[in-house]
Amino acid sequence: EYMHIQDPDQKRWIQERMEGVPTDLQKDEQRYVLERLNAAEAFEKFLHTRYIGQKRFGLEGGESAIPLVGAILDEAARTGIAESVMGMAHRGRLNVLVNIVGKSYSEMFGEFEGNLDPNTVQGSGDVKYHKGAAGKFCGFSGLEIPVTLASNPSHLEAVNPVVEGLARAHQDLALQKGEVDDWAYAVLPILIHGDASFAGQGVVAETLNLSGLKGYRTGGTIHLVINNQVGFTTNPNAARSSFYATDVAKMVQSPVFHVNGDDPEACVRVGRLALAFRNEFRKDVVIDMVCYRRFGHNEGDEPSYTQPQMYENIEHHRSVRKLYTEALVRRGDITMEEAEKALEDFQARLQVALDETRSSAPPKITELPPPPAFSHIPKVLTGVERSILDAATEALHAIPEDFTVHPKLAKQLESRHKLYADGLVDWSLGEALAYVTLLEEGTDVRLAGQDTRRGTFSHRHAVLIDYKDGKEYCPIEEAVRAARTASTGQPYSQRSLSTSSDPSRTGHSEADANLGRFAIYDSLLSEYAALGFEYGYTIGNPSALVAWEAQFGDFINGAQIIVDEFIASAESKWGQSSGLVLLLPHGYEGQGPDHSSARLERFLDMAAEGNMIIANPTSAAQFFHLIRAQVHRRLESSIVKPLVIMTPKSLLRARTSRSSVDELTQGSFLTVVDDPLADPSMVERVVLCSGKIAYDAIARKEKVGAQAVAIVRLEQIYPWPAAELEATLAKYSKATEVVWLQEEPENMGAWSFVHGRLHSLIGKQLSLTHVTRFSSGSPAAGSSALHALEADDLLARSIDSKSS
């Protein structure tokens, strides 16, 4: 299918290669294809007979996928592509791991045997058909190409954007290092799908929509749909409204090649054709390999319950290996004895590997391993010299003479500049200086999200748009050079880079070679695929600071699968660490149920084993140090964790969130911030809270003269800062009670997470109560008037009774 493509050159290209072109493979190629089919079928049969009833989600019926993918990778190696990154769900994964990625038979059999080394068991692990691996593929040409198969949960298509992000990161790194001249030839993404999931999962369309966007394009992905014409037990007429499972790909005008899975030569030809089209036009290509599934959804399932006629046909249908062998024998290209001998050789090799695995197996573990050790997240010093901050700030506000800033924005920038001259930093400047100083130190920074360049709340303005002609200017890029001049005393030539081009698609100039690259993008209106892409980018480039910003914090619910299956659990399941930063605007402003809460409670529910950092900073300096610590922690102690930040909305411009410049020049992020105005000798009640409500409580305390109250801010909620909290509370020896105060309803927010920990911390010496909104199914009231009454009630219950 290609007539839906509007570009006449692309249509002509396909016509010239499809019509009147010889299709036969050479004899040595035919033998190679048969060898690949032998390997695929022998592996599945061996597992089926040795591990009866064990789930493996076999490839039987779709074995042509192995020579097809092999043909793509072989052609990729021949045309100069440096590596391939692959993603797929469970169907056929074990076969791909062994016959494409090169995972050893012994290692695979060891997983079926349940072999575990008690000295190395850490985390939860995962089932074998979810795990990824890296290896090298050597095909018909004899050329090798590195291949990575990404780990993937049972959320079938969730890995798609992760693979794209991983591929993009590798492409960017290869280009920056000068390893390739053409970024698209650095990495080839390949995604293998099922027909039902390709048609049914919305993340497929989201990922396709990434393919041509600045900041996300990877030069074209090859999609292979293993179309076994049934999804678990669901027939196509219940699985999609479209005629073909692949019709969704027409949205990006990808060509779709439908090919018979029982014709392995056609599959090989289509694989080569798909790669050639991808290389020529830098576009996604889809291959729909129509085949079948010999057994049920898994090997313990009975498919004839729901598809009796189909499975009666399948039972009498000869395997693709047998059909192809018979075709070659009829043509005189091979003898039946040669074909059967090759299959027997494969089976013998498999048996030898199994015997070796069993003979060398470690003793079966008989006791539960100890819980994973979790060491406290170390504090790192993240202050920056005043001269560097001064130079960066000047450059951030030095607009080129030929550039016209919007009049309202010009006043905003002028006020921010004057504020710095008076010794203060607001939130937007603190954030910009965090990025600038990391870039000056050589760290790449990538920031993406919905409306992120300007910022949802018009605070960031990382890219300025000329008020008269629409050209773009990125002050941060000039600020980085100014900061380097201040740091080294060696001047850099000023040059204005426009972010209308793709910054990671150009190499550094010689002068900028040791500076970090800055890339900031407005993303497509997606959370699922967009967040998955950024997660994948952190896996591909762990040295970069990568942040994804939600337009509002509750938009994270559109990407909950990525949070659950990758961000929170990948380290425990697969040993896969990510330093991804999530910026989630959070805070109750009276704007209704939507966009009030970033659902802090959901992240805290998943927090364990030190798997992430969850913070709610309340000042510009705190945010500055928190962002910088995410990089310096990795550099100083090799600790890499996702960082979830509840970022503010109204606090972005509030005077209370401003910090002195001196706070940026020294120290580090504080997990707990004490009340600077409290007199410990007078305090009877300590109010613990997190986020914006702390400033409301402070204002209420001053208004009513509650000298017996201390307002203590919990800036990092996980990992739980027990030692810091204990030291802070110890200052208030006369206190008799601790009150946890939060904006969220009782069944939301941090209360369910903190209350047990606070009980353990304070023991019986202090009473513990909490002040929250009443439990609710909705995050917030829909009426601003009701919101104001609730807010006043919270403050009255937590502060007023201790007024002087």
Coordinates of C-alpha atoms in Angstrom, one line a residue, residues 32 54 89 127 186 232 455 461 475 688 726 741 792:
Y32 CA 20.9 -19.2 4.4
Q54 CA 6.0 -23.3 30.5
A89 CA 6.4 -7.5 23.1
V127 CA 10.2 -13.2 33.6
A186 CA 24.1 5.9 13.4
F232 CA -5.2 -13.6 22.7
G455 CA 6.5 27.5 30.1
H461 CA 11.0 31.9 28.2
P475 CA 19.7 33.3 25.7
L688 CA 5.2 19.9 59.3
E726 CA 15.0 14.2 63.9
L741 CA -0.5 19.9 57.3
D792 CA -8.9 29.1 55.6

